[in-house]
CSV table of C-alpha atoms in Angstrom, one decimal:
chain,number,residue,atom,x,y,z
R,1,THR,CA,91.1,182.7,170.0
R,2,LEU,CA,94.8,183.3,169.4
R,3,ALA,CA,95.2,179.8,167.9
R,4,ALA,CA,92.3,180.4,165.5
R,5,LEU,CA,93.9,183.8,164.4
R,6,GLU,CA,97.2,182.1,163.9
R,7,LYS,CA,95.6,179.4,161.8
R,8,GLU,CA,93.7,182.0,159.7
R,9,LYS,CA,96.9,184.0,159.2
R,10,GLU,CA,98.7,180.8,158.1
R,11,LEU,CA,95.9,179.9,155.6
R,12,ASN,CA,95.9,183.5,154.2
R,13,GLU,CA,99.7,183.2,153.6
R,14,LEU,CA,99.1,179.8,151.9
R,15,ARG,CA,96.5,181.3,149.6
R,16,SER,CA,98.8,184.2,148.7
R,17,ARG,CA,101.6,181.8,147.9
R,18,PHE,CA,99.3,179.6,145.9
R,19,VAL,CA,98.1,182.6,143.8
R,20,SER,CA,101.7,183.6,143.2
R,21,MET,CA,102.8,180.1,142.4
R,22,THR,CA,100.0,179.3,140.0
R,23,SER,CA,100.3,182.6,138.1
R,24,HIS,CA,104.0,181.9,137.6
R,25,GLU,CA,103.9,178.1,137.0
R,26,PHE,CA,100.9,178.0,134.7
R,27,ARG,CA,102.2,180.7,132.5
R,28,THR,CA,104.8,178.5,130.8
R,29,PRO,CA,102.6,175.6,129.8
R,30,LEU,CA,99.8,177.9,128.8
R,31,ALA,CA,102.2,179.9,126.6
R,32,THR,CA,103.4,176.6,125.1
R,33,ILE,CA,99.8,175.5,124.3
R,34,LEU,CA,99.0,178.8,122.7
R,35,SER,CA,102.1,179.0,120.5
R,36,SER,CA,101.6,175.3,119.5
R,37,ALA,CA,97.9,175.9,118.6
R,38,GLU,CA,98.9,179.0,116.6
R,39,LEU,CA,101.5,177.0,114.7
R,40,LEU,CA,98.9,174.4,113.8
R,41,LYS,CA,96.3,177.1,112.9
R,42,TYR,CA,98.5,179.0,110.5
R,43,TYR,CA,100.9,176.4,109.2
R,44,GLY,CA,99.2,173.1,109.9
R,45,ASP,CA,98.4,172.4,106.2
R,46,ARG,CA,102.1,172.8,105.3
R,47,LEU,CA,103.7,170.9,108.2
R,48,PRO,CA,104.9,167.3,107.6
R,49,GLU,CA,102.8,164.8,109.5
R,50,SER,CA,105.7,164.0,111.9
R,51,GLU,CA,106.1,167.7,112.9
R,52,LYS,CA,102.3,168.0,113.4
R,53,LEU,CA,102.5,165.0,115.7
R,54,ASP,CA,105.4,166.6,117.6
R,55,VAL,CA,103.3,169.8,118.1
R,56,ILE,CA,100.3,167.8,119.3
R,57,GLN,CA,102.6,165.9,121.7
R,58,THR,CA,103.9,169.2,123.1
R,59,ILE,CA,100.3,170.4,123.8
R,60,GLU,CA,99.5,167.1,125.5
R,61,ASN,CA,102.7,167.3,127.6
R,62,SER,CA,101.8,170.8,128.7
R,63,VAL,CA,98.2,169.8,129.7
R,64,HIS,CA,99.6,166.8,131.7
R,65,ARG,CA,102.0,169.1,133.5
R,66,MET,CA,99.2,171.5,134.5
R,67,THR,CA,97.0,168.5,135.5
R,68,ARG,CA,99.8,167.3,137.8
R,69,MET,CA,100.1,170.7,139.4
R,70,LEU,CA,96.4,171.0,140.0
R,71,ASP,CA,96.3,167.4,141.4
R,72,ARG,CA,99.0,168.4,143.9
R,73,VAL,CA,97.1,171.5,144.9
R,74,LEU,CA,93.9,169.6,145.4
R,75,LEU,CA,95.7,167.0,147.4
R,76,LEU,CA,97.4,169.6,149.6
R,77,GLY,CA,93.9,171.1,150.2
R,78,LYS,CA,92.8,167.8,151.5
R,79,VAL,CA,95.8,167.6,153.8
R,80,ASP,CA,95.1,171.1,155.2
R,81,ALA,CA,91.4,170.2,155.7
R,82,GLN,CA,92.5,166.9,157.3
R,83,MET,CA,90.5,165.1,154.7
R,84,LEU,CA,93.3,163.0,153.2
R,85,GLN,CA,92.2,159.4,153.7
R,86,PHE,CA,94.5,156.5,154.6
R,87,GLU,CA,93.3,153.3,153.1
R,88,PRO,CA,95.9,150.6,153.5
R,89,THR,CA,95.8,147.3,151.6
R,90,SER,CA,98.3,144.4,151.3
R,91,LEU,CA,100.8,145.4,148.6
R,92,ASP,CA,103.5,143.6,146.7
R,93,LEU,CA,106.2,146.3,146.6
R,94,ILE,CA,108.5,144.9,143.8
R,95,PRO,CA,106.1,145.4,140.8
R,96,LEU,CA,104.9,148.7,142.3
R,97,CYS,CA,108.4,150.1,142.7
R,98,GLN,CA,109.4,149.0,139.2
R,99,SER,CA,106.3,150.8,137.7
R,100,LEU,CA,107.2,153.9,139.7
R,101,VAL,CA,110.7,154.0,138.2
R,102,ARG,CA,109.3,153.5,134.7
R,103,ASP,CA,106.8,156.3,135.2
R,104,ALA,CA,109.4,158.7,136.5
R,105,VAL,CA,111.8,158.1,133.6
R,106,ALA,CA,108.9,158.5,131.1
R,107,GLN,CA,108.2,162.0,132.6
R,108,PHE,CA,111.6,163.2,131.4
R,109,PRO,CA,112.2,161.9,127.9
R,110,ASN,CA,115.3,164.2,127.5
R,111,GLY,CA,116.6,163.4,131.0
R,112,LYS,CA,120.3,162.5,131.3
R,113,CYS,CA,120.1,160.4,134.4
R,114,VAL,CA,120.6,156.6,134.7
R,115,VAL,CA,117.8,155.4,137.1
R,116,GLU,CA,118.4,152.1,138.8
R,117,ALA,CA,116.1,150.2,141.2
R,118,LYS,CA,117.8,147.9,143.7
R,119,LEU,CA,114.9,146.0,145.3
R,120,ALA,CA,115.6,143.3,147.9
R,121,ALA,CA,114.2,140.0,146.8
R,122,ASP,CA,112.8,139.2,150.3
R,123,LEU,CA,110.6,142.3,150.6
R,124,PRO,CA,107.5,141.2,152.5
R,125,LYS,CA,104.0,142.1,151.6
R,126,ALA,CA,102.8,144.8,154.0
R,127,GLN,CA,99.9,147.3,154.6
R,128,TYR,CA,100.3,150.5,152.6
R,129,ASP,CA,98.0,153.0,151.0
R,130,GLU,CA,99.0,152.5,147.3
R,131,LYS,CA,97.8,156.0,146.2
R,132,LEU,CA,99.8,157.7,148.9
R,133,LEU,CA,102.8,155.5,148.3
R,134,ARG,CA,102.7,156.5,144.6
R,135,HIS,CA,102.6,160.2,145.7
R,136,ILE,CA,105.6,159.7,147.9
R,137,PHE,CA,107.9,158.0,145.5
R,138,SER,CA,106.8,159.5,142.2
R,139,ASN,CA,107.6,162.9,143.8
R,140,LEU,CA,111.0,161.8,145.1
R,141,LEU,CA,112.1,160.0,141.9
R,142,SER,CA,110.9,162.8,139.6
R,143,ASN,CA,112.7,165.4,141.8
R,144,ALA,CA,115.9,163.3,141.7
R,145,ILE,CA,115.8,163.3,137.9
R,146,LYS,CA,114.6,166.9,137.5
R,147,TYR,CA,117.2,168.4,139.9
R,148,SER,CA,120.1,166.4,138.2
R,149,PRO,CA,120.2,168.5,134.9
R,150,ASN,CA,123.7,167.2,134.2
R,151,GLY,CA,122.8,163.6,134.6
R,152,GLY,CA,124.4,161.0,136.9
R,153,MET,CA,123.0,158.1,138.8
R,154,VAL,CA,119.6,158.0,140.5
R,155,ASP,CA,119.3,155.0,142.8
R,156,PHE,CA,116.1,153.7,144.3
R,157,ASP,CA,117.0,151.2,147.0
R,158,VAL,CA,114.3,149.3,148.9
R,159,ARG,CA,115.1,146.8,151.7
R,160,HIS,CA,113.6,145.5,154.9
R,161,ASP,CA,115.4,145.6,158.2
R,162,GLY,CA,113.2,143.2,160.1
R,163,SER,CA,110.7,145.8,161.5
R,164,LYS,CA,110.4,148.5,158.8
R,165,THR,CA,110.9,148.8,155.0
R,166,ILE,CA,113.5,151.3,154.1
R,167,PHE,CA,113.2,153.2,150.8
R,168,THR,CA,116.2,155.3,149.7
R,169,VAL,CA,116.2,157.7,146.8
R,170,SER,CA,119.7,159.1,146.0
R,171,ASP,CA,120.9,161.4,143.2
R,172,GLN,CA,124.0,163.3,142.1
R,173,GLY,CA,122.2,166.5,141.4
R,174,ILE,CA,122.4,170.2,142.5
R,175,GLY,CA,121.8,169.4,146.2
R,176,ILE,CA,120.0,171.5,148.8
R,177,PRO,CA,121.6,174.3,150.9
R,178,ALA,CA,122.0,173.1,154.5
R,179,GLU,CA,120.2,176.1,156.0
R,180,GLU,CA,117.1,175.3,153.9
R,181,ILE,CA,116.6,171.6,154.7
R,182,SER,CA,114.5,172.4,157.7
R,183,HIS,CA,112.0,174.2,155.4
R,184,LEU,CA,112.0,171.6,152.8
R,185,PHE,CA,108.6,170.1,153.7
R,186,GLU,CA,106.7,173.4,153.9
R,187,SER,CA,104.1,174.1,151.3
R,188,PHE,CA,105.4,176.1,148.3
R,189,HIS,CA,109.0,176.1,149.6
R,190,ARG,CA,111.6,175.8,146.9
R,191,ALA,CA,115.4,175.8,147.5
R,192,SER,CA,117.2,179.0,146.5
R,193,ASN,CA,119.5,177.2,144.1
R,194,VAL,CA,116.9,175.7,141.7
R,195,GLY,CA,117.5,178.4,139.1
R,196,ASP,CA,115.1,178.1,136.1
R,197,ILE,CA,114.2,174.4,136.9
R,198,GLN,CA,110.4,174.5,137.1
R,199,GLY,CA,108.4,173.3,140.1
R,200,THR,CA,105.6,174.2,142.5
R,201,GLY,CA,107.1,173.5,145.9
R,202,LEU,CA,104.1,171.4,146.7
R,203,GLY,CA,105.4,167.9,146.2
R,204,LEU,CA,107.5,167.5,149.3
R,205,ALA,CA,104.7,168.9,151.6
R,206,ILE,CA,102.5,166.1,150.3
R,207,VAL,CA,105.3,163.5,150.6
R,208,LYS,CA,105.7,164.4,154.3
R,209,ASN,CA,102.0,164.2,155.1
R,210,SER,CA,101.7,160.8,153.2
R,211,VAL,CA,104.6,159.4,155.2
R,212,ASP,CA,103.1,160.7,158.5
R,213,LEU,CA,99.8,159.0,157.7
R,214,HIS,CA,101.7,155.7,157.3
R,215,GLY,CA,103.3,156.3,160.8
R,216,GLY,CA,106.7,156.5,159.1
R,217,ASP,CA,109.5,159.0,159.0
R,218,ILE,CA,111.6,160.7,156.3
R,219,THR,CA,115.1,162.1,156.5
R,220,VAL,CA,117.2,164.1,154.1
R,221,HIS,CA,121.0,164.3,153.6
R,222,SER,CA,122.3,166.7,151.0
R,223,THR,CA,125.4,168.5,149.8
R,224,VAL,CA,125.2,171.3,147.3
R,225,ASN,CA,126.6,170.3,143.8
R,226,GLN,CA,127.1,166.7,145.0
R,227,GLY,CA,123.6,165.3,145.5
R,228,THR,CA,120.7,164.5,147.8
R,229,GLN,CA,119.5,161.4,149.6
R,230,PHE,CA,116.0,160.9,151.0
R,231,VAL,CA,115.4,158.0,153.3
R,232,VAL,CA,111.8,156.9,154.1
R,233,ARG,CA,111.0,154.3,156.7
R,234,LEU,CA,107.6,152.8,156.7
């Protein structure tokens, strides 16, 4: 049928973009691992212990980066195959949100942003899928830091309006061109102004699907060179 052909065409395009993305994005961490391993191989016996540990840490960071990319690809595969499971449990949001901020900051040890969580004290326990919630906000927070290379504030505000919990992630980064916002949640899409900031274009596609599974919605407000704000209502 026509619908089946369209779906097949869409999947082929996704596969093509995936091959292109992985060959490009994996090259950097692989090159880093190789050069670090060669440094240890040829000069390891002459390097001070502290420098050796730095080289080992560089290798570990590169492996973690590749693992995160593969995890996102696998998760996106589950989304496309409609195999992504929604398993809600009663969650206390305050400690979860605090840990999300800590984890996001730890991903960017050289980041210049000040990350602040403003969590309403009266947030009620509610039914969320913790795994998906972590995917949503680890992506949004890490993007806010990553796309703010000159620093500035990153705010993570969480409040309850009586019927839904409203999560807002705001930054003072490079922003997103207005004409590209409608494509933001497509797999492998990256804004044209990201320059040499590395990324896969997978994160926001997963964010959107995770929000949809919660029956929520996500909106974006952005101005180039001023910053971006994502609002998630669950």
